[in-house]
mmCIF file of C-alpha atoms in Angstrom:
data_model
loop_
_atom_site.group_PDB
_atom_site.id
_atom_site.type_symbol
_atom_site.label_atom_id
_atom_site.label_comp_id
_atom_site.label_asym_id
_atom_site.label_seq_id
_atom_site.Cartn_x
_atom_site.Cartn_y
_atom_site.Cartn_z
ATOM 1 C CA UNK A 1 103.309 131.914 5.330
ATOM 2 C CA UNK A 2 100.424 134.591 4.092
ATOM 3 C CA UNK A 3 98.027 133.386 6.499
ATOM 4 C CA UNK A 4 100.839 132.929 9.130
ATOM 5 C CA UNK A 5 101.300 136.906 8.425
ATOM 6 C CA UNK A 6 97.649 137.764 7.973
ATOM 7 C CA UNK A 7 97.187 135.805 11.918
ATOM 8 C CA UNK A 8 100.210 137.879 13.170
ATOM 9 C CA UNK A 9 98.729 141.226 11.449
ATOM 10 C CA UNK A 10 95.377 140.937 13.441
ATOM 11 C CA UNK A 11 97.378 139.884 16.472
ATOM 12 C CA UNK A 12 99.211 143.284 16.343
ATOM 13 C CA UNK A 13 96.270 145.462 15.624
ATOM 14 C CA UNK A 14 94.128 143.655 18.246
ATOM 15 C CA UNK A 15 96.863 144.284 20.503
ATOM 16 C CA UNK A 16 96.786 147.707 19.928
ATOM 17 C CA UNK A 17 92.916 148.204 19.706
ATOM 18 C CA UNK A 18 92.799 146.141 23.125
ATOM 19 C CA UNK A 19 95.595 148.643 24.980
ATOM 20 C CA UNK A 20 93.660 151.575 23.676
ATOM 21 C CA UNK A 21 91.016 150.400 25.193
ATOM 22 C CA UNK A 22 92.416 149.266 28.553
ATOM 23 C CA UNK A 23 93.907 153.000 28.418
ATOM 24 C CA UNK A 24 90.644 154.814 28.372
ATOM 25 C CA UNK A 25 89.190 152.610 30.613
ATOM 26 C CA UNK A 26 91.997 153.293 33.343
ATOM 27 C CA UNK A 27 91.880 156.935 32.445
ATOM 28 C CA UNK A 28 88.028 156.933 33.408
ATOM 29 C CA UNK A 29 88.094 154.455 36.337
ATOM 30 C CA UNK A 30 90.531 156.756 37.771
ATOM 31 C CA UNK A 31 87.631 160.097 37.126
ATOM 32 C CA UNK A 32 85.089 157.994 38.318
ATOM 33 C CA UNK A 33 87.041 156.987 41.965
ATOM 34 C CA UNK A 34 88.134 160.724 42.010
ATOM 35 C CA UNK A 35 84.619 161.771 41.682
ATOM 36 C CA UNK A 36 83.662 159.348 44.749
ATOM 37 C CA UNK A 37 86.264 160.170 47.151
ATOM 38 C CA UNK A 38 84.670 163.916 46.159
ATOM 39 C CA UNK A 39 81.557 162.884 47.404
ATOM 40 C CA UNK A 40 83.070 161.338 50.082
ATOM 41 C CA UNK A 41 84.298 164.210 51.115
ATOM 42 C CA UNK A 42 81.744 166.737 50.858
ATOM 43 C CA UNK A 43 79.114 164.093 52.911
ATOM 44 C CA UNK A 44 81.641 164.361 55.431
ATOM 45 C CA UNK A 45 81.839 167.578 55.554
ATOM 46 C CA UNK A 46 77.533 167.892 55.533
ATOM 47 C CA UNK A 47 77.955 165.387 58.230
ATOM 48 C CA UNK A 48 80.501 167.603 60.337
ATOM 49 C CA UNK A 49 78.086 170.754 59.604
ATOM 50 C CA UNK A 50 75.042 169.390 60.628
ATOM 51 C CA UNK A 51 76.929 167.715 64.252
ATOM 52 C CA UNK A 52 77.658 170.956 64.685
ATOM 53 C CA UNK A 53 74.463 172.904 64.128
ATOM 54 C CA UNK A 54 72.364 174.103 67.463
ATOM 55 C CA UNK A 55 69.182 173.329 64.960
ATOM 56 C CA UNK A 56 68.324 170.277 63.260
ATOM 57 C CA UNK A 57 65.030 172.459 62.338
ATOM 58 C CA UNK A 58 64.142 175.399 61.827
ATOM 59 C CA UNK A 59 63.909 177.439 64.886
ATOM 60 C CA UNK A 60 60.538 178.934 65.845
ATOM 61 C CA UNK A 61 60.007 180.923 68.647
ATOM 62 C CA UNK A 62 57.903 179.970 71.905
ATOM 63 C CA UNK A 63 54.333 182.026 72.200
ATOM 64 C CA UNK A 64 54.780 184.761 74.709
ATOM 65 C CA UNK A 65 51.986 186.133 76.542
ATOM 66 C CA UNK A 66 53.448 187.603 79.810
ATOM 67 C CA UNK A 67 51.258 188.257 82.888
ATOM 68 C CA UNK A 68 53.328 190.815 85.043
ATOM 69 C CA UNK A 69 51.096 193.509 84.651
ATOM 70 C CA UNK A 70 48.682 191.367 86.766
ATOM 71 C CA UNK A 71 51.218 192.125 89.619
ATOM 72 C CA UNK A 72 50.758 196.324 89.590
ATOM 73 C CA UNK A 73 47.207 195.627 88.683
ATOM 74 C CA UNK A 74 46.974 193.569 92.026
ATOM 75 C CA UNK A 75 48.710 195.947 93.966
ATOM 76 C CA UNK A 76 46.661 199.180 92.636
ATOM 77 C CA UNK A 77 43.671 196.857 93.589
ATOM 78 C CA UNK A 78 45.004 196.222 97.079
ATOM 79 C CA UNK A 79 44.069 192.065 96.321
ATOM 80 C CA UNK A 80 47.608 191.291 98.172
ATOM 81 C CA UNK A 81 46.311 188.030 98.045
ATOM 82 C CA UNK A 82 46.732 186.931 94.802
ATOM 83 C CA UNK A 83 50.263 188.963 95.091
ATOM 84 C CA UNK A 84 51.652 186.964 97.782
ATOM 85 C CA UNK A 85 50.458 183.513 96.101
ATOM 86 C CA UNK A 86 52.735 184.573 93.021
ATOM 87 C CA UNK A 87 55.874 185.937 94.940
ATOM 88 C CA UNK A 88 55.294 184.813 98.347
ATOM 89 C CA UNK A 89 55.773 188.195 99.774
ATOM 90 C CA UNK A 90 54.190 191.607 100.679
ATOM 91 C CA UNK A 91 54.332 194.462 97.664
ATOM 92 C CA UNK A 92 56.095 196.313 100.446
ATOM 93 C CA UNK A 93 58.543 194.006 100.862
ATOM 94 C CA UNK A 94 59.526 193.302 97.146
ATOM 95 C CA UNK A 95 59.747 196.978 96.816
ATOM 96 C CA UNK A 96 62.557 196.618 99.724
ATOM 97 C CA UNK A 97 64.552 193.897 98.316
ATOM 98 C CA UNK A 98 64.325 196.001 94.701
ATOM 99 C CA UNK A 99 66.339 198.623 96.172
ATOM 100 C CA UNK A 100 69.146 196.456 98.219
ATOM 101 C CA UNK A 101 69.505 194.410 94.929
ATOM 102 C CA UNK A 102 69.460 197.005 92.240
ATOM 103 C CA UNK A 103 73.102 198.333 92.696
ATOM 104 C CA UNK A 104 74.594 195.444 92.385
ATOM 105 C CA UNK A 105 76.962 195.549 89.500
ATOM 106 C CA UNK A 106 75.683 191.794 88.844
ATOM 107 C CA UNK A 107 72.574 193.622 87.250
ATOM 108 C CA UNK A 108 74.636 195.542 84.622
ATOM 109 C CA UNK A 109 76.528 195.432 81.398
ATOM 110 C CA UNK A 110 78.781 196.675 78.615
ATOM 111 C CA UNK A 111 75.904 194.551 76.271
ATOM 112 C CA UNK A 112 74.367 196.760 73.317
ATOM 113 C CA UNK A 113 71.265 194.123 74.453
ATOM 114 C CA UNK A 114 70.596 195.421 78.363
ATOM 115 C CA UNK A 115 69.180 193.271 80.984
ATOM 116 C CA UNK A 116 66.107 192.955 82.198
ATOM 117 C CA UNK A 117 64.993 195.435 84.608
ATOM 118 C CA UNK A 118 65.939 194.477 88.315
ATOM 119 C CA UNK A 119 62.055 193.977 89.312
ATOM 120 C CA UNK A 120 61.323 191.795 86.740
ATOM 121 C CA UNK A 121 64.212 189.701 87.341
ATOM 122 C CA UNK A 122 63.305 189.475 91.362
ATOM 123 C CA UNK A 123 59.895 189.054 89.987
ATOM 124 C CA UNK A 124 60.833 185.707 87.800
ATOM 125 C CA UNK A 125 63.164 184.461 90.780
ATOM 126 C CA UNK A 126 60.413 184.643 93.564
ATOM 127 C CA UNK A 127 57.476 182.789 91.332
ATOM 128 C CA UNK A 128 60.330 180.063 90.549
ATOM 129 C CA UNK A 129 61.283 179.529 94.359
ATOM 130 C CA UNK A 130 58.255 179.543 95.997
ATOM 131 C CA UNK A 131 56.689 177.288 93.910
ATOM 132 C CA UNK A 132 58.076 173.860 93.062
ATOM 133 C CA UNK A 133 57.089 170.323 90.835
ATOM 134 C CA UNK A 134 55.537 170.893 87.494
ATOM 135 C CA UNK A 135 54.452 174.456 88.526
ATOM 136 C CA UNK A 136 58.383 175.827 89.014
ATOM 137 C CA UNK A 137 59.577 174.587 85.619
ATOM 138 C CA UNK A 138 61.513 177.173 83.624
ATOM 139 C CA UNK A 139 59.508 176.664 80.863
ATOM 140 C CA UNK A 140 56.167 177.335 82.877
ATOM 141 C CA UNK A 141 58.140 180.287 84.372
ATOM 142 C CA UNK A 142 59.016 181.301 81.325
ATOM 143 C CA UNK A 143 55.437 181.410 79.541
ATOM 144 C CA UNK A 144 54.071 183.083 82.722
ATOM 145 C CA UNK A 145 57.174 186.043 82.407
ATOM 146 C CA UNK A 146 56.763 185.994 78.514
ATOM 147 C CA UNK A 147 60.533 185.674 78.310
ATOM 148 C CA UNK A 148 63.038 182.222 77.098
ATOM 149 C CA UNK A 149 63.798 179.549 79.191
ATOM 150 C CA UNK A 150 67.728 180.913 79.165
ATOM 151 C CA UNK A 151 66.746 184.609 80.202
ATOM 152 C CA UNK A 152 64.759 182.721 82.989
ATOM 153 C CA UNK A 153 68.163 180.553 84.262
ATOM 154 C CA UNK A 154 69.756 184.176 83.809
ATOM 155 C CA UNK A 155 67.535 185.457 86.458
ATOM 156 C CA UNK A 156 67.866 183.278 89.059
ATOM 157 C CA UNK A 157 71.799 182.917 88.779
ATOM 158 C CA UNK A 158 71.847 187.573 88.889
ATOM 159 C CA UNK A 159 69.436 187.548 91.485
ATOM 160 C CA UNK A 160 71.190 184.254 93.682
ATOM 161 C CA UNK A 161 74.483 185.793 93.671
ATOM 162 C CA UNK A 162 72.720 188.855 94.475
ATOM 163 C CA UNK A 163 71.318 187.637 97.713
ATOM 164 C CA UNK A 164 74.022 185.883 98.752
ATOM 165 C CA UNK A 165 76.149 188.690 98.997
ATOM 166 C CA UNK A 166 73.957 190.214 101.259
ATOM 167 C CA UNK A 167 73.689 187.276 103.587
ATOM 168 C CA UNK A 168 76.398 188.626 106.483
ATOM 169 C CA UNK A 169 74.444 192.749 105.999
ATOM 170 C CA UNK A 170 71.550 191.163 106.428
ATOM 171 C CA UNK A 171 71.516 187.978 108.743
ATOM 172 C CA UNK A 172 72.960 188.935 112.131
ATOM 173 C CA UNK A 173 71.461 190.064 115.127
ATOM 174 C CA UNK A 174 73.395 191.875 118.096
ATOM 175 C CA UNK A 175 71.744 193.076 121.298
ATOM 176 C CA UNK A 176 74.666 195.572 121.809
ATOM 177 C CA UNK A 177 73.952 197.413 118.217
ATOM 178 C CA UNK A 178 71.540 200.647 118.689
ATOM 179 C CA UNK A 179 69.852 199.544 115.692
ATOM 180 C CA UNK A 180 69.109 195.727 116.903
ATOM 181 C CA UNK A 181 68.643 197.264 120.403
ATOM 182 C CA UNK A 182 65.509 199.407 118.545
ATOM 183 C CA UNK A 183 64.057 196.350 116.766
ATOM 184 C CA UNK A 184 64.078 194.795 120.381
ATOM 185 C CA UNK A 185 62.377 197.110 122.305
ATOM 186 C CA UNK A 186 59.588 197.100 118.995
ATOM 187 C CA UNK A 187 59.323 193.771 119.581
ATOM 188 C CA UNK A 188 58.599 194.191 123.853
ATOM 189 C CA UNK A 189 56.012 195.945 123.560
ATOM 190 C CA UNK A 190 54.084 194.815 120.919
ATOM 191 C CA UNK A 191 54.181 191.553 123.191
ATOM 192 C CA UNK A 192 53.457 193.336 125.881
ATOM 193 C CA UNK A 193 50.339 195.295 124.557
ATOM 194 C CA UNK A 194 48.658 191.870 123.124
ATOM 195 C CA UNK A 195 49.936 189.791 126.633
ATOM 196 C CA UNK A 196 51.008 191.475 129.810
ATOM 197 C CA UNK A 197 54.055 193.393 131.373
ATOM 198 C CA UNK A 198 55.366 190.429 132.675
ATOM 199 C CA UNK A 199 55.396 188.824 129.243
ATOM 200 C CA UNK A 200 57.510 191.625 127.309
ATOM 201 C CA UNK A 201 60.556 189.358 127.629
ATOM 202 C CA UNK A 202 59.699 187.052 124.977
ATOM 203 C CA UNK A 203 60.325 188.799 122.204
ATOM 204 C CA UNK A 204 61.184 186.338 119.833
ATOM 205 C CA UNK A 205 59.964 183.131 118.699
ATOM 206 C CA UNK A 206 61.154 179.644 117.002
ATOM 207 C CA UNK A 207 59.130 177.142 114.537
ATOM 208 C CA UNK A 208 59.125 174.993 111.806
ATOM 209 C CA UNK A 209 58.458 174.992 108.237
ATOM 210 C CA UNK A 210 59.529 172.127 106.095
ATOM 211 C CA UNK A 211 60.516 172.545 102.149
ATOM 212 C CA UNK A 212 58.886 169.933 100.471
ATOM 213 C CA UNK A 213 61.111 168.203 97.553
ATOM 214 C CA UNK A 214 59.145 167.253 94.365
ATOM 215 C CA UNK A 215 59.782 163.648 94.963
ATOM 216 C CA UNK A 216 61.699 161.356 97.141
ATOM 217 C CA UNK A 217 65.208 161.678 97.189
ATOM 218 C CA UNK A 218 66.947 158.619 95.305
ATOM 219 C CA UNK A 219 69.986 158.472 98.256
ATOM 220 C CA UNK A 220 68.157 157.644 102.012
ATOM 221 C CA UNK A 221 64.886 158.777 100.241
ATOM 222 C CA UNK A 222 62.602 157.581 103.623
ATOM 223 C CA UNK A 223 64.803 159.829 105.666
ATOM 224 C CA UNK A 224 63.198 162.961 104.142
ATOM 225 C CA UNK A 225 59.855 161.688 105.153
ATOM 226 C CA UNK A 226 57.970 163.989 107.588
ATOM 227 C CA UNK A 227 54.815 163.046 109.951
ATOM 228 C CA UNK A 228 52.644 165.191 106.843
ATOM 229 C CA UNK A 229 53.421 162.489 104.580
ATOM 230 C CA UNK A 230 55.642 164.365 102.674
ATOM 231 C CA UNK A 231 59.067 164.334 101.448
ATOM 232 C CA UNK A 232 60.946 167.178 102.665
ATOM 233 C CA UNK A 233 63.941 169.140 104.160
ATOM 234 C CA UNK A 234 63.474 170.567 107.528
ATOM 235 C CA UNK A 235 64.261 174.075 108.551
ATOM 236 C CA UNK A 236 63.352 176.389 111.780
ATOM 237 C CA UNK A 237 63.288 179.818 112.446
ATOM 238 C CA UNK A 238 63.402 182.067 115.699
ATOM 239 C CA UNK A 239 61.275 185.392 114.952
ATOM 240 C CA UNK A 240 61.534 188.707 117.109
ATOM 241 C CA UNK A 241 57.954 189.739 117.394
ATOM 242 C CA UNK A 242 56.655 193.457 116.082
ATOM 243 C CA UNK A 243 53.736 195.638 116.527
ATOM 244 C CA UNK A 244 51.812 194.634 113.639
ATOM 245 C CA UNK A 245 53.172 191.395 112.268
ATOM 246 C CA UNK A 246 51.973 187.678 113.408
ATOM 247 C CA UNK A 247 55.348 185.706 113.688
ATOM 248 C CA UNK A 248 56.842 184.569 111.129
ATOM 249 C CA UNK A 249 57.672 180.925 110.773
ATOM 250 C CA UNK A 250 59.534 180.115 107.733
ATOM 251 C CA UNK A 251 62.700 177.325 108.604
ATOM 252 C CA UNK A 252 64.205 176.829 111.852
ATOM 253 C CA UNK A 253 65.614 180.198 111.999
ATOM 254 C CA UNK A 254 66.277 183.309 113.965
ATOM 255 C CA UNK A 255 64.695 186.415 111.896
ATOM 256 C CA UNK A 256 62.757 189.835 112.095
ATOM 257 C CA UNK A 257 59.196 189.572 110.697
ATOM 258 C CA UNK A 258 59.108 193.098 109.807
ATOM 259 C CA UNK A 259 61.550 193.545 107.579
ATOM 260 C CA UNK A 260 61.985 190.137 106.931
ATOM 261 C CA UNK A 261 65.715 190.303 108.143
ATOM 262 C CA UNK A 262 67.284 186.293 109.395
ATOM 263 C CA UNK A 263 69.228 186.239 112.185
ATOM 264 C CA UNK A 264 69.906 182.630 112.678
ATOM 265 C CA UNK A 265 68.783 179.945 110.797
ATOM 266 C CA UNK A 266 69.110 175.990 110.868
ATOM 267 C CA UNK A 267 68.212 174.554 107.261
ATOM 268 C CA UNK A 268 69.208 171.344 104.929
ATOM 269 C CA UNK A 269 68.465 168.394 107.764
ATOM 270 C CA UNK A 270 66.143 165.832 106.708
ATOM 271 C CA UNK A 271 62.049 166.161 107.676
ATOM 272 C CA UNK A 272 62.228 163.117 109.442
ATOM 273 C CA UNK A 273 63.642 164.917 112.292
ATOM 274 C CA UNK A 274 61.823 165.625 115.638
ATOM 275 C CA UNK A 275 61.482 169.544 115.653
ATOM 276 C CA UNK A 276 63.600 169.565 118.764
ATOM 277 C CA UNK A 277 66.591 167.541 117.375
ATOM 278 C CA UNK A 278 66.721 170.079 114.809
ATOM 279 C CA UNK A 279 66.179 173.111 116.843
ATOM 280 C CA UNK A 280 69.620 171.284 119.007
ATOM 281 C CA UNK A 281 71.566 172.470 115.758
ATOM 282 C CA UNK A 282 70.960 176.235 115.551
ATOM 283 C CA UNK A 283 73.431 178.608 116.910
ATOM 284 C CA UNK A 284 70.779 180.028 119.074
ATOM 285 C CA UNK A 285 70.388 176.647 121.283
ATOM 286 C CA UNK A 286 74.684 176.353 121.570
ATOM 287 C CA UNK A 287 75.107 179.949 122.188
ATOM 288 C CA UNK A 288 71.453 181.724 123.658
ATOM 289 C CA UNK A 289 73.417 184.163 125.291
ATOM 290 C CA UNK A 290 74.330 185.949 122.316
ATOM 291 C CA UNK A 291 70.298 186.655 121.304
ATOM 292 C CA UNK A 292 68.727 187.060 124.453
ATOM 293 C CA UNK A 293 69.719 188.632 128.363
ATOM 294 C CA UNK A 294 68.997 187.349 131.415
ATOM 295 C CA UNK A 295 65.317 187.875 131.449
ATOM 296 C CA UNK A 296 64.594 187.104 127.767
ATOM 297 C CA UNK A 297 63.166 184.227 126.212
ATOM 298 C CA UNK A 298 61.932 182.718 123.284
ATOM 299 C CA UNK A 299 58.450 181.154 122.457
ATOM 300 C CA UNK A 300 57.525 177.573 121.006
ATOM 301 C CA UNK A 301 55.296 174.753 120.518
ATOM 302 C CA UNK A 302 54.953 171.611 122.575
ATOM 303 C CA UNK A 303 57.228 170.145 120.397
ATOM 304 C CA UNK A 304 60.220 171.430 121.341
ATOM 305 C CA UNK A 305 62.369 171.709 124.849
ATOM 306 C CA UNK A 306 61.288 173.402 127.906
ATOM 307 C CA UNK A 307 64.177 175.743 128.728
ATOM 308 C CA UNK A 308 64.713 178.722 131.138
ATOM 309 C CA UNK A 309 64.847 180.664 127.711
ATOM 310 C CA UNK A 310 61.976 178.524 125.816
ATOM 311 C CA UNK A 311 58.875 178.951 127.303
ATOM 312 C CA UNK A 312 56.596 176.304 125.595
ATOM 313 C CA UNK A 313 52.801 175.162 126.208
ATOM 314 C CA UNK A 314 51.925 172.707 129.055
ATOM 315 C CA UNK A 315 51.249 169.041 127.500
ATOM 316 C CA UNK A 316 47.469 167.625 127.477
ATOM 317 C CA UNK A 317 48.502 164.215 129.568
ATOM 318 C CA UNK A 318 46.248 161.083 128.422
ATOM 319 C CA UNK A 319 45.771 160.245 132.262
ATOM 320 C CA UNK A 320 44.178 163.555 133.561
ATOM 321 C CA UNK A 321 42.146 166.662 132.299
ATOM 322 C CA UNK A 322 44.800 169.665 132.357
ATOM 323 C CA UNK A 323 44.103 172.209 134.790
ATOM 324 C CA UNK A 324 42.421 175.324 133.868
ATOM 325 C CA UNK A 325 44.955 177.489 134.672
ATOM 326 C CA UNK A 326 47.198 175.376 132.015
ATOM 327 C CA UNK A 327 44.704 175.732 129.396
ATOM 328 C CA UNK A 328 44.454 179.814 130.291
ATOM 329 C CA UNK A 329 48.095 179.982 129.844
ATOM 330 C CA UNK A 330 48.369 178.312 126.857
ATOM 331 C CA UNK A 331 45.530 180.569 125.486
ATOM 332 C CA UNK A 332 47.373 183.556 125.797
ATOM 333 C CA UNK A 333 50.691 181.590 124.897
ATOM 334 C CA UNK A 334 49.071 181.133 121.374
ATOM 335 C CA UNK A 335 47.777 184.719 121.003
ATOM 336 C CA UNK A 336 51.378 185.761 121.198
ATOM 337 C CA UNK A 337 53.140 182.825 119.407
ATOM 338 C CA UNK A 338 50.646 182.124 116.558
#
């Protein structure tokens, strides 16, 4: 019996000892899983904080070292030059388009930061456009402004809407308006002081100049490929000829080289094109007799149409010499076309 009770007396107190101890274990495997769905938790939340961050580093500013002072510099200098390889236009004429642009409420704000001033913004949108590849890059725009690449995009987007709400003031062309009527008669006689009376009619004047793209397109890519070897989208342009200004050939398009006004314009058609085929599309070739009268006419290369209102150069045939008379004419074609 004693050891009977001595066996059941340890049984008891092991008992006991053994659910005191299964106690404090549960007790501290239930802080130790509360601790780990904390850090659960708060690596979530890092995780969350971090997706949302604009920075995985620290941010560090890109060197600045603008070069628009080279611009006044070039202008004081008269090297026009260099100016037109930057902005692909005349001091004159950026001085023009600062003044139709700078009212446009586009160009302000209610910002306690204010914009950029109105010629520095035309100034960053004409080096980006007429350049293109590696050299029209926002960031290489950017470096060469000494401003960010979003202050650049900024820019263009101001200065784009800008211009395109001046397309219908500033592309049009009516022989009945005095003003058009003016710009005309400009256009006669400078003709007819480098030419002859007879020769005052053609006053304006129609050529191409292709855009070339940066590579070749990925959708009919050998479409955009133009007899320079280059990928490209064809445009044309019709210039009224002034006292003092060459024409102006920029796309297939109707325009006035003096004040760089567009009249008509054909644009977007692949390079491929014959010059002709995409001179055929311009409103000027469906509809002459809204530009030009009865004795008016417009000059071009051998490339395109002869017309009784497109006076172009006789053709060199491979059979026979061309007359002289041709080649005389053709002369004095080219001093007034080119």
């Amino acid at each position: 019996m004693l050891s009977d009770s001595s066996l059941s007396d340890f049984t008891v107190d092991t008992l006991l000892s053994l659910l005191e101890t299964s106690e404090a274990s549960f007790i501290a495997g239930l802080t130790l899983s509360h601790q780990i769905l904390t850090f659960e938790n708060t690596i979530v939340a890092l995780t969350d904080e971090v997706e949302k961050s604009c920075y995985l580093a620290a941010h560090t500013k890109a060197p600045r070292a603008p070069q628009l002072q080279l611009l006044e510099e070039w202008c004081l200098n008269n090297d026009l030059k260099k100016f037109r390889r930057k902005l692909r236009v005349d001091p004159d004429v950026f001085t023009s388009l600062v003044r139709k642009l700078e009212n446009h409420p586009v160009f302000s704000n209610n910002s306690h930061n204010p914009q950029l001033p109105v010629s520095v913004q035309l100034t960053i949108f004409l080096n980006g456009v007429s350049h293109y590849g590696n050299g029209a890059t926002m960031e290489d725009v950017a470096e060469w402004a000494g401003v960010s690449i979003g202050t650049v995009y900024n820019c263009y987007c101001r200065v784009m809407i800008a211009l395109l709400q001046l397309h219908d003031d500033v592309i049009h062309f009516d022989p009945m308006e005095p003003e058009d009527q003016q710009e005309r008669d400009r256009a006669k006689q400078w003709v007819e002081s480098c030419s002859c009376p007879e020769w005052r009619g053609g006053f304006m004047c129609v050529d191409r100049s292709p855009f070339n793209l940066f590579q070749k397109p990925g959708w009919h890519g050998e479409g955009f490929y133009d007899c320079k070897s280059h990928y490209s989208l064809s445009a044309q342009v019709c210039s009224i000829l002034w006292l003092g200004h060459d024409i102006l050939t920029i796309v297939k398009v109707v325009i006035l080289p003096h004040n760089l006004r567009i009249v008509d314009y054909m644009i977007g058609v692949p390079g491929s094109l014959h010059d002709s085929n995409v001179f055929s599309r311009t409103c000027i070739y469906g509809h002459p007799e809204m530009f030009l009268g009865a004795d008016e006419w417009i000059w071009a290369d051998s490339a395109y149409p002869s017309l009784p209102w497109c006076v172009v150069p006789f053709k060199r045939s491979s059979m026979e010499l061309m007359p002289n008379a041709h080649k005389i004419f053709n002369q004095h074609l080219s001093k007034v076309r080119i």
